[in-house]
Amino acid sequence: ALALSMSRATDGSKWRFLEHKGPVLAPPYEPLPGHVRFFYDGKPMKLSAAAEEVATFFAKMLDHEYTTKDIFRKNFYKDWRKEMTSEEKSKITDLTKCNFTEMSEYFKAQSEARKQMSKEEKLKIREENERILQEYGFCVMDNHKERIGNFRIEPPGLFRGRGDHPKMGMLKRRIRPEDIIINCSKDSKHPKPPQGTRWKEVRHDNKVTWLVSWTENIQGSIKYIMLNPSSRIKGEKDWQKYETARRLKKCVDRLRAQYRDDWKSKEMRIRQRAVALYFIDKLALRAGNEKEEGETADTVGCCSLRVEHIKLYPKMDDQEYVVEFDFLGKDSIRYYNKMPVEKRVFKNLQLFLENKQPEDDLFDRLNTSILNKHLQELMDGLTAKVFRTYNASITLQQQLKELTSPEESIPAKILSYNRANRAVAILCNHQRAPPKTFEKSMQNLQTKIDEKQKQLSTARKQLKGAKTEHKIGGLLEEQLMNLQMQATDREENKQIALGTSKLNYLDPRISVAWVKKWDVPIEKIYNKTQREKFAWAIDMAEEDYEF
DNA sequence: CGACCGACTTGTGTGGAGAATG
DNA sequence: CATTCTCCACACAAGTCGGTCG
């Protein structure tokens, strides 16, 4: 299998045969019933279908804070006007005079009604969804029937980027068949466009893995329909990724020695490269490509760090040479960290900061392309992101070794596993907003624990001397322990998201080996989807697997 | 080079199904 | 049996990185 996948990689073709049914298009717009009105300046006003549709997008978001934001409103209003008839355009001149509440109430009622539907109605919908899944959700790639990832075209709506996005509120336009490129093999049954329409193009490019693509109008980027993570093509790629990270493991000592040496280089660009690489390695920062200003939220990664994102403290409390990081990374998630660094790194950073303004680049002689070219020379296939994969996986393996005690119960082992996973999530800065119901659910759990404690103490009193004491007391004790561990796990997980690292950074063979070694049911670690995605690893890894 | 594009991976938030609970 | 809670699948945004072109 390895040889086969390698040969596939070398000739560049990803498949020989590809057949699918094409995408599921967004349902057409259904005009509002007559009694649901839009008001302008206090008076009801009937909108054209096109203008009404865009208005409904806004109405559906009325409860969100961002509809109050200036940029959102400005962008929405500008794009909305483009959909209006000239008459509407001349009438509607001020967004603050627009009243969408009746529309908003209507949609709320609709969703309420959906919840109240009878079992039969819900079943009917489920069956229809299942039918669509069966028809459009699978394709044939080479000799396999494979699950498709996202076979639905994204419906129109208002764009809501993350963080302070300059384009929030813009209209994401409806995608028509004429916008869509189909990719499949020549000798397959081509997907049919809906009656009376045609695809933009049907091509047969087996150097790529996507089945359908279209260009989105907000950033002008291309969107794709690709296979599900459980597919052969994704699985092999994933496996390859971890093999690259394992190769890094073999030479990481050499690379670390090298960049430490480069801290002393005569050349500025080499010093910058070496300090950046140190951050990427030590802090698991992302590479940090440049971004076009005004097109996206202002976020950075390692190479795009600016002077304003770090602070240097020669002394802080009892530590020397502390660097404080404070910046917005991917998805505008804040990265905040204080790290003591070696004197040489500190001196270099001082040098990089000389004569610069806060908004200047910290590494002005470096970008991701330069860095990756350098890495490529150090190891075949090495790029900045491999460090994240490597450090995440090696951390999991080390933490599992350190935290798992042979004699502890299965729930205790799972807590240990989650703690190891948590160490990685913290390294990678995978945060989440604490769930809205967090406090409540912690309270509920605490109530359960208290009850269990009471049960245990009454049981102890009543059963004094009885020969079942040991058995029942033991059971209750175990239940109590499990609840307490659940509470600990949940508390520690309050602001940490484990999913991303589990799915994208942790070599699944480490986890598979661990469950095999300790006889932990794999279902406790991976749910059904995850087991499907990692089927290759579950097949492959034995308990002695070493990353 | 550097801008731009294309293909692919990584990331968070959410809605709804199904489990748990009263 | 209705209500609440939990977790998963999904949506889709936002990264990385390599290639091409002028």
Tab-separated table of C-alpha atoms in Angstrom, chain A residues 72-331:
chain	number	residue	atom	x	y	z
A	72	PHE	CA	-21.851	45.147	8.748
A	73	ARG	CA	-24.695	47.550	8.145
A	74	LYS	CA	-22.767	49.559	5.601
A	75	ASN	CA	-21.750	46.505	3.581
A	76	PHE	CA	-25.207	44.997	3.756
A	77	TYR	CA	-26.914	48.195	2.711
A	78	LYS	CA	-24.579	48.706	-0.214
A	79	ASP	CA	-25.126	45.186	-1.555
A	80	TRP	CA	-28.824	45.253	-0.834
A	81	ARG	CA	-29.255	48.362	-2.927
A	82	LYS	CA	-27.720	46.520	-5.871
A	83	GLU	CA	-30.666	44.111	-5.769
A	84	MET	CA	-33.326	46.810	-5.602
A	85	THR	CA	-35.384	48.087	-8.501
A	86	SER	CA	-34.747	51.722	-9.362
A	87	GLU	CA	-38.006	52.599	-7.698
A	88	GLU	CA	-36.987	50.851	-4.501
A	89	LYS	CA	-33.616	52.491	-4.662
A	90	SER	CA	-35.113	55.941	-4.752
A	91	LYS	CA	-37.592	55.186	-1.962
A	92	ILE	CA	-35.231	53.429	0.419
A	93	THR	CA	-32.470	55.817	1.312
A	94	ASP	CA	-31.806	55.146	4.958
A	95	LEU	CA	-31.228	51.776	6.599
A	96	THR	CA	-32.261	53.063	10.010
A	97	LYS	CA	-35.747	53.662	8.624
A	98	CYS	CA	-36.061	50.018	7.604
A	99	ASN	CA	-38.095	47.823	9.871
A	100	PHE	CA	-37.565	44.092	9.485
A	101	THR	CA	-39.203	42.960	12.703
A	102	GLU	CA	-42.310	41.428	11.166
A	103	MET	CA	-40.092	39.345	8.899
A	104	SER	CA	-37.920	38.390	11.799
A	105	GLU	CA	-40.925	37.322	13.884
A	106	TYR	CA	-42.171	35.251	10.987
A	107	PHE	CA	-38.912	33.304	10.754
A	108	LYS	CA	-38.853	32.748	14.495
A	109	ALA	CA	-42.377	31.368	14.324
A	110	GLN	CA	-41.326	29.148	11.424
A	111	SER	CA	-38.469	27.642	13.314
A	112	GLU	CA	-40.714	27.192	16.328
A	113	ALA	CA	-43.223	25.388	14.122
A	114	ARG	CA	-40.452	23.178	12.812
A	115	LYS	CA	-39.623	22.141	16.334
A	116	GLN	CA	-43.287	21.399	17.035
A	117	MET	CA	-43.706	19.144	14.020
A	118	SER	CA	-45.138	15.712	14.621
A	119	LYS	CA	-42.988	12.615	14.674
A	120	GLU	CA	-44.315	11.573	11.281
A	121	GLU	CA	-43.478	14.891	9.667
A	122	LYS	CA	-40.002	14.813	11.123
A	123	LEU	CA	-39.509	11.274	9.939
A	124	LYS	CA	-40.565	12.286	6.456
A	125	ILE	CA	-37.954	15.022	6.383
A	126	ARG	CA	-35.322	12.650	7.698
A	127	GLU	CA	-36.138	10.143	5.005
A	128	GLU	CA	-35.936	12.793	2.316
A	129	ASN	CA	-32.535	13.890	3.619
A	130	GLU	CA	-31.411	10.299	3.635
A	131	ARG	CA	-32.547	9.895	0.049
A	132	ILE	CA	-30.572	12.957	-1.016
A	133	LEU	CA	-27.558	11.671	0.866
A	134	GLN	CA	-27.790	8.327	-0.891
A	135	GLU	CA	-28.142	9.957	-4.277
A	136	TYR	CA	-25.641	12.811	-4.023
A	137	GLY	CA	-23.498	11.961	-1.016
A	138	PHE	CA	-21.408	9.254	-2.638
A	139	CYS	CA	-19.161	8.928	-5.627
A	140	VAL	CA	-17.062	6.252	-7.218
A	141	MET	CA	-13.350	6.910	-7.199
A	142	ASP	CA	-11.359	4.182	-8.869
A	143	ASN	CA	-12.796	0.985	-7.449
A	144	HIS	CA	-14.363	2.412	-4.320
A	145	LYS	CA	-17.666	3.936	-3.443
A	146	GLU	CA	-16.662	6.906	-1.318
A	147	ARG	CA	-18.509	9.323	0.900
A	148	ILE	CA	-18.426	12.940	-0.303
A	149	GLY	CA	-17.679	15.649	2.258
A	150	ASN	CA	-19.892	18.636	1.481
A	151	PHE	CA	-22.066	17.876	-1.511
A	152	ARG	CA	-24.334	20.900	-1.022
A	153	ILE	CA	-23.604	24.236	-2.640
A	154	GLU	CA	-23.503	26.974	-0.023
A	155	PRO	CA	-26.777	28.905	0.007
A	156	PRO	CA	-26.844	32.683	-0.469
A	157	GLY	CA	-26.747	34.849	2.626
A	158	LEU	CA	-24.880	37.622	4.337
A	159	PHE	CA	-21.199	37.007	4.855
A	160	ARG	CA	-20.077	37.002	8.445
A	161	GLY	CA	-16.342	36.655	8.718
A	162	ARG	CA	-14.665	36.076	12.035
A	163	GLY	CA	-13.264	38.846	14.178
A	164	ASP	CA	-13.156	42.374	12.803
A	165	HIS	CA	-13.779	41.510	9.211
A	166	PRO	CA	-13.925	44.416	6.751
A	167	LYS	CA	-16.361	42.510	4.521
A	168	MET	CA	-18.895	41.450	7.131
A	169	GLY	CA	-22.465	41.965	5.961
A	170	MET	CA	-21.708	41.663	2.247
A	171	LEU	CA	-24.064	39.582	0.148
A	172	LYS	CA	-22.892	36.088	-0.615
A	173	ARG	CA	-24.592	35.555	-3.896
A	174	ARG	CA	-26.540	32.548	-5.051
A	175	ILE	CA	-24.521	29.987	-6.984
A	176	ARG	CA	-26.132	28.899	-10.256
A	177	PRO	CA	-25.243	25.884	-12.408
A	178	GLU	CA	-23.552	28.331	-14.791
A	179	ASP	CA	-21.049	29.133	-12.014
A	180	ILE	CA	-20.148	25.536	-11.362
A	181	ILE	CA	-17.255	23.486	-12.699
A	182	ILE	CA	-17.665	19.739	-12.656
A	183	ASN	CA	-14.656	17.448	-12.469
A	184	CYS	CA	-15.073	13.764	-13.304
A	185	SER	CA	-13.567	11.188	-15.607
A	186	LYS	CA	-14.279	11.227	-19.307
A	187	ASP	CA	-15.579	7.699	-19.293
A	188	SER	CA	-17.966	8.270	-16.374
A	189	LYS	CA	-21.632	9.157	-16.454
A	190	HIS	CA	-21.465	12.966	-16.198
A	191	PRO	CA	-23.707	14.744	-13.700
A	192	LYS	CA	-26.663	16.498	-15.307
A	193	PRO	CA	-27.389	20.164	-14.674
A	194	PRO	CA	-30.993	20.988	-13.739
A	195	GLN	CA	-33.456	21.233	-16.595
A	196	GLY	CA	-32.810	24.261	-18.791
A	197	THR	CA	-29.412	25.119	-17.318
A	198	ARG	CA	-25.813	24.227	-18.028
A	199	TRP	CA	-22.625	23.875	-16.055
A	200	LYS	CA	-19.916	26.434	-16.481
A	201	GLU	CA	-17.564	23.641	-17.491
A	202	VAL	CA	-17.075	19.909	-17.280
A	203	ARG	CA	-13.439	18.946	-17.003
A	204	HIS	CA	-11.485	15.768	-16.514
A	205	ASP	CA	-8.491	16.672	-14.386
A	206	ASN	CA	-7.154	13.728	-12.454
A	207	LYS	CA	-4.294	15.769	-10.997
A	208	VAL	CA	-6.741	17.169	-8.443
A	209	THR	CA	-9.097	15.549	-5.951
A	210	TRP	CA	-12.140	17.804	-6.120
A	211	LEU	CA	-15.436	16.912	-7.784
A	212	VAL	CA	-17.072	20.332	-8.013
A	213	SER	CA	-15.819	23.901	-7.703
A	214	TRP	CA	-17.126	27.438	-7.928
A	215	THR	CA	-15.809	30.902	-7.260
A	216	GLU	CA	-17.193	32.657	-4.250
A	217	ASN	CA	-17.873	36.399	-4.605
A	218	ILE	CA	-16.669	37.780	-1.256
A	219	GLN	CA	-12.944	37.062	-1.512
A	220	GLY	CA	-13.017	35.722	-5.066
A	221	SER	CA	-11.654	32.426	-3.815
A	222	ILE	CA	-12.507	28.990	-5.115
A	223	LYS	CA	-14.684	26.630	-3.121
A	224	TYR	CA	-14.657	22.890	-3.611
A	225	ILE	CA	-16.614	19.770	-3.056
A	226	MET	CA	-14.197	17.050	-1.993
A	227	LEU	CA	-14.308	13.628	-0.436
A	228	ASN	CA	-15.021	12.839	3.184
A	229	PRO	CA	-12.085	12.299	5.590
A	230	SER	CA	-12.898	8.579	5.635
A	231	SER	CA	-11.989	8.286	1.953
A	232	ARG	CA	-8.883	6.556	0.703
A	233	ILE	CA	-7.514	9.707	-0.855
A	234	LYS	CA	-7.795	11.766	2.343
A	235	GLY	CA	-6.602	8.948	4.555
A	236	GLU	CA	-3.438	8.375	2.575
A	237	LYS	CA	-2.645	12.068	2.636
A	238	ASP	CA	-3.189	12.157	6.365
A	239	TRP	CA	-0.927	9.189	6.870
A	240	GLN	CA	1.720	10.837	4.711
A	241	LYS	CA	1.502	13.967	6.846
A	242	TYR	CA	2.320	12.016	9.999
A	243	GLU	CA	5.133	10.163	8.269
A	244	THR	CA	6.691	13.513	7.378
A	245	ALA	CA	6.377	14.589	11.004
A	246	ARG	CA	8.084	11.351	12.076
A	247	ARG	CA	10.944	12.091	9.718
A	248	LEU	CA	11.276	15.458	11.398
A	249	LYS	CA	11.545	13.645	14.702
A	250	LYS	CA	14.656	11.906	13.415
A	251	CYS	CA	16.457	15.120	12.509
A	252	VAL	CA	14.973	17.686	14.850
A	253	ASP	CA	18.044	17.729	17.096
A	254	ARG	CA	20.217	18.623	14.159
A	255	LEU	CA	17.817	21.373	13.061
A	256	ARG	CA	17.636	22.815	16.552
A	257	ALA	CA	21.407	22.918	16.800
A	258	GLN	CA	21.446	24.613	13.431
A	259	TYR	CA	19.028	27.397	14.245
A	260	ARG	CA	20.713	28.027	17.592
A	261	ASP	CA	23.922	28.436	15.689
A	262	ASP	CA	22.211	30.795	13.253
A	263	TRP	CA	21.283	33.127	16.101
A	264	LYS	CA	24.931	34.211	15.900
A	265	SER	CA	25.003	34.689	12.137
A	266	LYS	CA	26.515	37.826	10.650
A	267	GLU	CA	23.494	38.141	8.395
A	268	MET	CA	20.313	39.714	9.644
A	269	ARG	CA	18.064	37.598	7.436
A	270	ILE	CA	19.574	34.414	8.842
A	271	ARG	CA	19.183	35.568	12.427
A	272	GLN	CA	15.568	36.470	11.783
A	273	ARG	CA	14.934	33.147	10.138
A	274	ALA	CA	16.503	31.349	13.082
A	275	VAL	CA	14.539	33.220	15.736
A	276	ALA	CA	11.283	32.748	13.846
A	277	LEU	CA	11.951	29.056	13.512
A	278	TYR	CA	12.653	28.892	17.228
A	279	PHE	CA	9.200	30.393	17.895
A	280	ILE	CA	7.557	27.996	15.476
A	281	ASP	CA	9.270	25.062	17.113
A	282	LYS	CA	8.949	26.111	20.736
A	283	LEU	CA	5.527	27.778	20.672
A	284	ALA	CA	3.918	25.900	17.793
A	285	LEU	CA	3.104	29.162	16.011
A	286	ARG	CA	1.675	29.021	12.510
A	287	ALA	CA	3.833	30.135	9.588
A	288	GLY	CA	2.073	33.475	9.096
A	289	ASN	CA	1.544	34.313	5.435
A	290	GLU	CA	1.111	37.938	4.449
A	291	LYS	CA	-2.477	39.004	3.930
A	292	GLU	CA	-3.977	41.658	1.780
A	293	GLU	CA	-4.929	44.640	3.900
A	294	GLY	CA	-8.614	45.490	3.918
A	295	GLU	CA	-9.578	42.118	2.472
A	296	THR	CA	-9.542	40.149	5.715
A	297	ALA	CA	-9.390	40.562	9.475
A	298	ASP	CA	-6.022	41.723	10.774
A	299	THR	CA	-4.503	38.513	12.072
A	300	VAL	CA	-0.917	37.276	12.077
A	301	GLY	CA	1.274	34.215	12.441
A	302	CYS	CA	4.985	33.910	13.116
A	303	CYS	CA	6.499	35.485	9.995
A	304	SER	CA	3.927	38.285	9.933
A	305	LEU	CA	4.328	39.292	13.602
A	306	ARG	CA	4.659	43.024	14.049
A	307	VAL	CA	6.609	45.040	16.585
A	308	GLU	CA	3.387	45.822	18.459
A	309	HIS	CA	2.746	42.130	19.069
A	310	ILE	CA	5.645	41.467	21.397
A	311	LYS	CA	7.059	43.102	24.494
A	312	LEU	CA	10.486	42.457	25.899
A	313	TYR	CA	11.176	42.307	29.623
A	314	PRO	CA	14.850	41.955	30.626
A	315	LYS	CA	13.515	40.992	34.053
A	316	MET	CA	10.063	39.892	35.083
A	317	ASP	CA	9.443	38.629	38.581
A	318	ASP	CA	12.110	36.005	39.112
A	319	GLN	CA	12.708	35.368	35.413
A	320	GLU	CA	15.111	36.913	32.944
A	321	TYR	CA	14.616	37.689	29.260
A	322	VAL	CA	10.893	37.323	29.065
A	323	VAL	CA	9.012	37.838	25.795
A	324	GLU	CA	5.335	38.654	26.000
A	325	PHE	CA	3.237	37.743	22.958
A	326	ASP	CA	-0.145	39.289	22.396
A	327	PHE	CA	-1.711	39.048	18.967
A	328	LEU	CA	-4.709	37.764	17.056
A	329	GLY	CA	-4.046	34.524	15.189
A	330	LYS	CA	-6.184	32.432	12.866
A	331	ASP	CA	-9.909	33.059	13.293
